[in-house]
PDB file of C-alpha atoms in Angstrom:
ATOM      1  CA  UNK M 403      -8.256-172.523-104.104  1.00  0.00           C
ATOM      2  CA  UNK M 404     -10.161-175.522-102.793  1.00  0.00           C
ATOM      3  CA  UNK M 405      -8.378-178.400-102.752  1.00  0.00           C
ATOM      4  CA  UNK M 406      -9.291-181.797-103.945  1.00  0.00           C
ATOM      5  CA  UNK M 407      -9.302-184.311-100.773  1.00  0.00           C
ATOM      6  CA  UNK M 408      -8.033-187.547-101.028  1.00  0.00           C
ATOM      7  CA  UNK M 409      -9.805-190.779-101.427  1.00  0.00           C
ATOM      8  CA  UNK M 410      -8.280-193.259 -98.493  1.00  0.00           C
ATOM      9  CA  UNK M 411      -7.195-196.291 -99.662  1.00  0.00           C
ATOM     10  CA  UNK M 412      -8.067-199.421 -97.643  1.00  0.00           C
ATOM     11  CA  UNK M 413      -5.391-202.493 -97.935  1.00  0.00           C
ATOM     12  CA  UNK M 414      -7.816-204.918 -96.600  1.00  0.00           C
ATOM     13  CA  UNK M 415     -11.534-205.123 -97.355  1.00  0.00           C
ATOM     14  CA  UNK M 416     -12.166-205.759 -93.489  1.00  0.00           C
ATOM     15  CA  UNK M 417     -10.476-202.446 -92.635  1.00  0.00           C
ATOM     16  CA  UNK M 418     -13.084-200.722 -94.670  1.00  0.00           C
ATOM     17  CA  UNK M 419     -15.660-199.073 -92.347  1.00  0.00           C
ATOM     18  CA  UNK M 420     -19.248-200.655 -92.347  1.00  0.00           C
ATOM     19  CA  UNK M 421     -21.757-197.651 -93.219  1.00  0.00           C
ATOM     20  CA  UNK M 422     -24.439-198.700 -95.358  1.00  0.00           C
ATOM     21  CA  UNK M 423     -23.328-196.346 -98.465  1.00  0.00           C
ATOM     22  CA  UNK M 424     -24.773-197.430-102.002  1.00  0.00           C
ATOM     23  CA  UNK M 425     -26.077-201.270-101.571  1.00  0.00           C
ATOM     24  CA  UNK M 426     -27.419-201.379-105.151  1.00  0.00           C
ATOM     25  CA  UNK M 427     -26.387-204.471-107.627  1.00  0.00           C
ATOM     26  CA  UNK M 428     -27.506-204.615-111.207  1.00  0.00           C
ATOM     27  CA  UNK M 429     -29.621-207.587-111.368  1.00  0.00           C
ATOM     28  CA  UNK M 430     -28.454-208.608-114.798  1.00  0.00           C
ATOM     29  CA  UNK M 431     -25.070-209.161-113.077  1.00  0.00           C
ATOM     30  CA  UNK M 432     -26.480-210.711-109.995  1.00  0.00           C
ATOM     31  CA  UNK M 433     -28.476-212.953-112.655  1.00  0.00           C
ATOM     32  CA  UNK M 434     -24.957-213.855-114.740  1.00  0.00           C
ATOM     33  CA  UNK M 435     -23.102-214.618-111.273  1.00  0.00           C
ATOM     34  CA  UNK M 436     -25.961-216.992-109.657  1.00  0.00           C
ATOM     35  CA  UNK M 437     -26.537-218.683-112.938  1.00  0.00           C
ATOM     36  CA  UNK M 438     -22.645-219.426-112.720  1.00  0.00           C
ATOM     37  CA  UNK M 439     -22.938-220.938-109.170  1.00  0.00           C
ATOM     38  CA  UNK M 440     -26.255-223.155-110.159  1.00  0.00           C
ATOM     39  CA  UNK M 441     -24.256-224.602-113.037  1.00  0.00           C
ATOM     40  CA  UNK M 442     -21.182-225.215-111.452  1.00  0.00           C
ATOM     41  CA  UNK M 443     -23.141-226.897-108.889  1.00  0.00           C
ATOM     42  CA  UNK M 444     -24.813-228.810-110.901  1.00  0.00           C
ATOM     43  CA  UNK M 445     -22.351-230.306-112.654  1.00  0.00           C
ATOM     44  CA  UNK M 446     -20.913-231.685-109.055  1.00  0.00           C
ATOM     45  CA  UNK M 447     -24.188-233.078-108.447  1.00  0.00           C
ATOM     46  CA  UNK M 448     -26.539-236.454-109.310  1.00  0.00           C
ATOM     47  CA  UNK M 449     -29.582-235.474-108.798  1.00  0.00           C
ATOM     48  CA  UNK M 450     -32.065-232.402-107.641  1.00  0.00           C
ATOM     49  CA  UNK M 451     -31.377-232.910-103.922  1.00  0.00           C
ATOM     50  CA  UNK M 452     -28.424-232.795-103.440  1.00  0.00           C
ATOM     51  CA  UNK M 453     -28.173-229.590-105.784  1.00  0.00           C
ATOM     52  CA  UNK M 454     -30.699-227.857-103.777  1.00  0.00           C
ATOM     53  CA  UNK M 455     -28.596-228.834-100.409  1.00  0.00           C
ATOM     54  CA  UNK M 456     -25.591-227.190-101.965  1.00  0.00           C
ATOM     55  CA  UNK M 457     -26.956-223.994-102.681  1.00  0.00           C
ATOM     56  CA  UNK M 458     -28.651-224.075 -99.448  1.00  0.00           C
ATOM     57  CA  UNK M 459     -24.971-224.370 -98.209  1.00  0.00           C
ATOM     58  CA  UNK M 460     -23.841-221.251-100.122  1.00  0.00           C
ATOM     59  CA  UNK M 461     -26.617-219.468 -98.954  1.00  0.00           C
ATOM     60  CA  UNK M 462     -26.081-220.823 -95.032  1.00  0.00           C
ATOM     61  CA  UNK M 463     -22.456-219.079 -95.667  1.00  0.00           C
ATOM     62  CA  UNK M 464     -23.921-215.866 -96.878  1.00  0.00           C
ATOM     63  CA  UNK M 465     -26.595-215.612 -93.939  1.00  0.00           C
ATOM     64  CA  UNK M 466     -24.192-215.912 -91.335  1.00  0.00           C
ATOM     65  CA  UNK M 467     -22.257-212.717 -92.372  1.00  0.00           C
ATOM     66  CA  UNK M 468     -25.518-210.508 -92.692  1.00  0.00           C
ATOM     67  CA  UNK M 469     -26.066-211.233 -89.318  1.00  0.00           C
ATOM     68  CA  UNK M 470     -22.577-210.525 -88.487  1.00  0.00           C
ATOM     69  CA  UNK M 471     -22.464-207.499 -90.633  1.00  0.00           C
ATOM     70  CA  UNK M 472     -26.319-206.059 -89.571  1.00  0.00           C
ATOM     71  CA  UNK M 473     -25.577-206.671 -85.934  1.00  0.00           C
ATOM     72  CA  UNK M 474     -22.332-204.414 -85.762  1.00  0.00           C
ATOM     73  CA  UNK M 475     -23.669-201.906 -88.168  1.00  0.00           C
ATOM     74  CA  UNK M 476     -27.165-201.557 -86.967  1.00  0.00           C
ATOM     75  CA  UNK M 477     -27.571-202.925 -83.719  1.00  0.00           C
ATOM     76  CA  UNK M 478     -24.228-202.265 -81.751  1.00  0.00           C
ATOM     77  CA  UNK M 479     -23.815-206.116 -81.701  1.00  0.00           C
ATOM     78  CA  UNK M 480     -26.716-206.718 -80.261  1.00  0.00           C
ATOM     79  CA  UNK M 481     -29.200-209.682 -81.518  1.00  0.00           C
ATOM     80  CA  UNK M 482     -32.807-210.768 -80.852  1.00  0.00           C
ATOM     81  CA  UNK M 483     -33.575-213.258 -78.240  1.00  0.00           C
ATOM     82  CA  UNK M 484     -37.152-213.240 -78.785  1.00  0.00           C
ATOM     83  CA  UNK M 485     -39.138-215.684 -81.865  1.00  0.00           C
ATOM     84  CA  UNK M 486     -41.067-212.745 -83.511  1.00  0.00           C
ATOM     85  CA  UNK M 487     -38.124-210.452 -83.078  1.00  0.00           C
ATOM     86  CA  UNK M 488     -35.831-212.377 -85.048  1.00  0.00           C
ATOM     87  CA  UNK M 489     -38.539-213.616 -87.944  1.00  0.00           C
ATOM     88  CA  UNK M 490     -39.168-209.968 -88.281  1.00  0.00           C
ATOM     89  CA  UNK M 491     -35.836-209.211 -88.224  1.00  0.00           C
ATOM     90  CA  UNK M 492     -35.403-211.520 -91.433  1.00  0.00           C
ATOM     91  CA  UNK M 493     -38.826-210.708 -92.736  1.00  0.00           C
ATOM     92  CA  UNK M 494     -37.853-206.738 -92.984  1.00  0.00           C
ATOM     93  CA  UNK M 495     -33.996-205.992 -92.007  1.00  0.00           C
ATOM     94  CA  UNK M 496     -32.467-208.799 -93.861  1.00  0.00           C
ATOM     95  CA  UNK M 497     -34.597-208.805 -96.926  1.00  0.00           C
ATOM     96  CA  UNK M 498     -34.351-205.257 -97.416  1.00  0.00           C
ATOM     97  CA  UNK M 499     -30.730-205.470 -97.276  1.00  0.00           C
ATOM     98  CA  UNK M 500     -30.505-208.620 -99.670  1.00  0.00           C
ATOM     99  CA  UNK M 501     -33.777-207.384-101.614  1.00  0.00           C
ATOM    100  CA  UNK M 502     -34.549-203.414-101.495  1.00  0.00           C
ATOM    101  CA  UNK M 503     -37.559-204.644-100.047  1.00  0.00           C
ATOM    102  CA  UNK M 504     -39.442-206.279 -97.427  1.00  0.00           C
ATOM    103  CA  UNK M 505     -40.613-209.800 -97.926  1.00  0.00           C
ATOM    104  CA  UNK M 506     -44.140-209.751 -99.414  1.00  0.00           C
ATOM    105  CA  UNK M 507     -46.025-211.771 -95.916  1.00  0.00           C
ATOM    106  CA  UNK M 508     -44.726-213.837 -92.821  1.00  0.00           C
ATOM    107  CA  UNK M 509     -47.260-216.038 -92.126  1.00  0.00           C
ATOM    108  CA  UNK M 510     -47.696-218.567 -88.962  1.00  0.00           C
ATOM    109  CA  UNK M 511     -48.171-222.315 -89.688  1.00  0.00           C
ATOM    110  CA  UNK M 512     -52.171-223.148 -89.018  1.00  0.00           C
ATOM    111  CA  UNK M 513     -51.160-227.093 -88.411  1.00  0.00           C
ATOM    112  CA  UNK M 514     -47.952-226.891 -86.052  1.00  0.00           C
ATOM    113  CA  UNK M 515     -46.570-224.540 -83.325  1.00  0.00           C
ATOM    114  CA  UNK M 516     -43.132-224.766 -84.474  1.00  0.00           C
ATOM    115  CA  UNK M 517     -43.950-223.097 -88.640  1.00  0.00           C
ATOM    116  CA  UNK M 518     -43.412-220.357 -90.356  1.00  0.00           C
ATOM    117  CA  UNK M 519     -43.615-219.007 -93.237  1.00  0.00           C
ATOM    118  CA  UNK M 520     -42.123-216.323 -95.447  1.00  0.00           C
ATOM    119  CA  UNK M 521     -43.682-215.875 -99.142  1.00  0.00           C
ATOM    120  CA  UNK M 522     -42.339-213.745-102.068  1.00  0.00           C
ATOM    121  CA  UNK M 523     -44.420-214.004-105.513  1.00  0.00           C
ATOM    122  CA  UNK M 524     -41.484-213.311-107.346  1.00  0.00           C
ATOM    123  CA  UNK M 525     -38.182-214.360-105.757  1.00  0.00           C
ATOM    124  CA  UNK M 526     -35.306-212.991-107.319  1.00  0.00           C
ATOM    125  CA  UNK M 527     -33.414-216.130-107.673  1.00  0.00           C
ATOM    126  CA  UNK M 528     -36.506-217.561-109.283  1.00  0.00           C
ATOM    127  CA  UNK M 529     -37.588-214.361-111.444  1.00  0.00           C
ATOM    128  CA  UNK M 530     -34.858-215.325-114.354  1.00  0.00           C
ATOM    129  CA  UNK M 531     -34.723-219.158-113.848  1.00  0.00           C
ATOM    130  CA  UNK M 532     -36.191-221.341-116.819  1.00  0.00           C
ATOM    131  CA  UNK M 533     -36.316-225.096-115.031  1.00  0.00           C
ATOM    132  CA  UNK M 534     -36.075-227.666-117.646  1.00  0.00           C
ATOM    133  CA  UNK M 535     -38.738-230.298-117.321  1.00  0.00           C
ATOM    134  CA  UNK M 536     -36.422-233.159-116.957  1.00  0.00           C
ATOM    135  CA  UNK M 537     -35.489-230.910-113.159  1.00  0.00           C
ATOM    136  CA  UNK M 538     -38.949-231.543-112.038  1.00  0.00           C
ATOM    137  CA  UNK M 539     -39.374-229.003-108.826  1.00  0.00           C
ATOM    138  CA  UNK M 540     -36.521-228.070-108.511  1.00  0.00           C
ATOM    139  CA  UNK M 541     -36.300-224.865-106.814  1.00  0.00           C
ATOM    140  CA  UNK M 542     -33.267-221.945-106.667  1.00  0.00           C
ATOM    141  CA  UNK M 543     -35.076-220.727-103.824  1.00  0.00           C
ATOM    142  CA  UNK M 544     -32.844-223.118-101.552  1.00  0.00           C
ATOM    143  CA  UNK M 545     -30.139-220.274-101.775  1.00  0.00           C
ATOM    144  CA  UNK M 546     -32.517-218.175 -99.967  1.00  0.00           C
ATOM    145  CA  UNK M 547     -33.712-220.776 -97.745  1.00  0.00           C
ATOM    146  CA  UNK M 548     -30.022-221.033 -96.394  1.00  0.00           C
ATOM    147  CA  UNK M 549     -29.437-217.295 -96.333  1.00  0.00           C
ATOM    148  CA  UNK M 550     -32.148-217.264 -93.574  1.00  0.00           C
ATOM    149  CA  UNK M 551     -31.073-220.819 -92.050  1.00  0.00           C
ATOM    150  CA  UNK M 552     -27.581-218.825 -91.512  1.00  0.00           C
ATOM    151  CA  UNK M 553     -29.524-216.050 -90.149  1.00  0.00           C
ATOM    152  CA  UNK M 554     -31.481-217.705 -87.810  1.00  0.00           C
ATOM    153  CA  UNK M 555     -28.565-220.292 -86.712  1.00  0.00           C
ATOM    154  CA  UNK M 556     -26.075-217.987 -86.375  1.00  0.00           C
ATOM    155  CA  UNK M 557     -28.751-215.889 -83.779  1.00  0.00           C
ATOM    156  CA  UNK M 558     -29.297-218.784 -81.798  1.00  0.00           C
ATOM    157  CA  UNK M 559     -32.838-220.318 -83.579  1.00  0.00           C
ATOM    158  CA  UNK M 560     -31.861-223.434 -85.088  1.00  0.00           C
ATOM    159  CA  UNK M 561     -33.995-224.406 -87.409  1.00  0.00           C
ATOM    160  CA  UNK M 562     -34.903-226.274 -90.504  1.00  0.00           C
ATOM    161  CA  UNK M 563     -35.135-224.019 -93.618  1.00  0.00           C
ATOM    162  CA  UNK M 564     -36.643-225.093 -96.786  1.00  0.00           C
ATOM    163  CA  UNK M 565     -37.993-223.732 -99.640  1.00  0.00           C
ATOM    164  CA  UNK M 566     -41.644-224.192-101.660  1.00  0.00           C
ATOM    165  CA  UNK M 567     -43.345-223.396-104.863  1.00  0.00           C
ATOM    166  CA  UNK M 568     -46.769-223.138-104.393  1.00  0.00           C
ATOM    167  CA  UNK M 569     -49.540-222.021-107.243  1.00  0.00           C
ATOM    168  CA  UNK M 570     -51.359-219.174-106.833  1.00  0.00           C
ATOM    169  CA  UNK M 571     -54.831-218.569-108.433  1.00  0.00           C
ATOM    170  CA  UNK M 572     -55.076-216.770-111.518  1.00  0.00           C
ATOM    171  CA  UNK M 573     -51.162-216.409-111.860  1.00  0.00           C
ATOM    172  CA  UNK M 574     -48.756-218.152-114.579  1.00  0.00           C
ATOM    173  CA  UNK M 575     -45.536-218.749-111.848  1.00  0.00           C
ATOM    174  CA  UNK M 576     -46.013-219.960-108.339  1.00  0.00           C
ATOM    175  CA  UNK M 577     -44.996-217.963-105.421  1.00  0.00           C
ATOM    176  CA  UNK M 578     -41.830-219.278-103.655  1.00  0.00           C
ATOM    177  CA  UNK M 579     -42.288-219.933 -99.822  1.00  0.00           C
ATOM    178  CA  UNK M 580     -39.576-220.348 -97.426  1.00  0.00           C
ATOM    179  CA  UNK M 581     -40.824-222.645 -94.470  1.00  0.00           C
ATOM    180  CA  UNK M 582     -39.274-222.330 -91.378  1.00  0.00           C
ATOM    181  CA  UNK M 583     -39.437-225.304 -88.729  1.00  0.00           C
ATOM    182  CA  UNK M 584     -37.865-224.272 -85.184  1.00  0.00           C
ATOM    183  CA  UNK M 585     -36.066-226.952 -83.209  1.00  0.00           C
ATOM    184  CA  UNK M 586     -38.096-227.709 -79.978  1.00  0.00           C
ATOM    185  CA  UNK M 587     -35.131-226.259 -77.885  1.00  0.00           C
ATOM    186  CA  UNK M 588     -36.518-222.657 -79.772  1.00  0.00           C
ATOM    187  CA  UNK M 589     -40.137-223.003 -78.223  1.00  0.00           C
ATOM    188  CA  UNK M 590     -39.302-224.415 -74.715  1.00  0.00           C
ATOM    189  CA  UNK M 591     -36.920-221.298 -74.453  1.00  0.00           C
ATOM    190  CA  UNK M 592     -39.667-218.983 -75.933  1.00  0.00           C
ATOM    191  CA  UNK M 593     -41.997-220.576 -73.418  1.00  0.00           C
ATOM    192  CA  UNK M 594     -39.839-219.570 -70.591  1.00  0.00           C
ATOM    193  CA  UNK M 595     -38.966-216.441 -71.535  1.00  0.00           C
ATOM    194  CA  UNK M 596     -42.762-215.516 -72.159  1.00  0.00           C
ATOM    195  CA  UNK M 597     -43.825-216.815 -68.982  1.00  0.00           C
ATOM    196  CA  UNK M 598     -41.092-216.480 -66.584  1.00  0.00           C
ATOM    197  CA  UNK M 599     -42.304-213.406 -65.143  1.00  0.00           C
ATOM    198  CA  UNK M 600     -45.269-214.947 -64.028  1.00  0.00           C
ATOM    199  CA  UNK M 601     -43.695-218.251 -62.936  1.00  0.00           C
ATOM    200  CA  UNK M 602     -41.291-216.506 -60.680  1.00  0.00           C
ATOM    201  CA  UNK M 603     -44.513-215.240 -59.117  1.00  0.00           C
ATOM    202  CA  UNK M 604     -46.052-218.381 -58.812  1.00  0.00           C
ATOM    203  CA  UNK M 605     -43.371-220.369 -57.359  1.00  0.00           C
ATOM    204  CA  UNK M 606     -43.343-216.848 -54.759  1.00  0.00           C
ATOM    205  CA  UNK M 607     -46.830-217.550 -53.443  1.00  0.00           C
ATOM    206  CA  UNK M 608     -46.044-221.516 -53.865  1.00  0.00           C
ATOM    207  CA  UNK M 609     -43.009-220.745 -51.365  1.00  0.00           C
ATOM    208  CA  UNK M 610     -44.810-218.552 -49.447  1.00  0.00           C
ATOM    209  CA  UNK M 611     -47.906-220.786 -48.843  1.00  0.00           C
ATOM    210  CA  UNK M 612     -45.100-223.763 -47.855  1.00  0.00           C
ATOM    211  CA  UNK M 613     -44.047-221.635 -45.319  1.00  0.00           C
ATOM    212  CA  UNK M 614     -47.408-220.835 -43.749  1.00  0.00           C
ATOM    213  CA  UNK M 615     -48.365-224.421 -43.849  1.00  0.00           C
ATOM    214  CA  UNK M 616     -45.297-225.227 -42.056  1.00  0.00           C
ATOM    215  CA  UNK M 617     -45.471-222.371 -39.355  1.00  0.00           C
ATOM    216  CA  UNK M 618     -49.319-223.881 -38.956  1.00  0.00           C
ATOM    217  CA  UNK M 619     -48.193-227.745 -38.055  1.00  0.00           C
ATOM    218  CA  UNK M 620     -45.666-226.374 -35.916  1.00  0.00           C
ATOM    219  CA  UNK M 621     -47.888-223.741 -33.555  1.00  0.00           C
ATOM    220  CA  UNK M 622     -51.993-224.972 -35.012  1.00  0.00           C
ATOM    221  CA  UNK M 623     -53.112-223.291 -31.832  1.00  0.00           C
ATOM    222  CA  UNK M 624     -51.927-219.607 -32.930  1.00  0.00           C
ATOM    223  CA  UNK M 625     -54.038-219.631 -35.718  1.00  0.00           C
ATOM    224  CA  UNK M 626     -57.272-220.806 -33.854  1.00  0.00           C
ATOM    225  CA  UNK M 627     -59.699-217.721 -33.639  1.00  0.00           C
ATOM    226  CA  UNK M 628     -61.471-218.115 -29.891  1.00  0.00           C
ATOM    227  CA  UNK M 629     -65.170-216.711 -29.404  1.00  0.00           C
ATOM    228  CA  UNK M 630     -64.518-213.625 -28.818  1.00  0.00           C
ATOM    229  CA  UNK M 631     -62.937-212.653 -31.394  1.00  0.00           C
ATOM    230  CA  UNK M 632     -65.298-213.985 -33.648  1.00  0.00           C
ATOM    231  CA  UNK M 633     -67.739-212.488 -31.674  1.00  0.00           C
TER     232      UNK M 633
END
């Protein structure tokens, strides 16, 4: 007779294993929950900018936790240290965990070196949202922008992250673009990492030349070639 195994009970959610398991959630359930989040915050503010800021703050907390989970479960507590690495991590790994797919596109800004854009034709938080005319350009994508900022900030890549609607030719609904503008310290660190080995080589060459010049100044005759040596 085959006995039926007992399912282990956990008294605390933090005691549960961090295995991937089944991650799918009903889109209607999420839409209802997110709608409640938006409506609650709407009662706490006086303008659209403040509402988007509150949604971004809520997303930031989610992003920080997503980073901790993924780094512990998938990377053995290792984190990305390069700019393109963390962007790829957000564009693919984080997006898959949150939305079940990689983002539609990841692009670098053409006007500014510190800007990158992640775009979605139908971002989940905007898919079932109907924005009243009196709310103007209100974008629920601010919640996702907060998630991205939480991930980047936790990984050591501070940035200003905002959500924008971008009209698409032939499409009724605009796409959502998450604009990432990294801090100057991130770009300086990336430049040091990118050119670190080259800079070390240059410094070594300069140090060698300085030593040679100093030696020549002390013993100029030792570096003169006589006529016999030239013939």
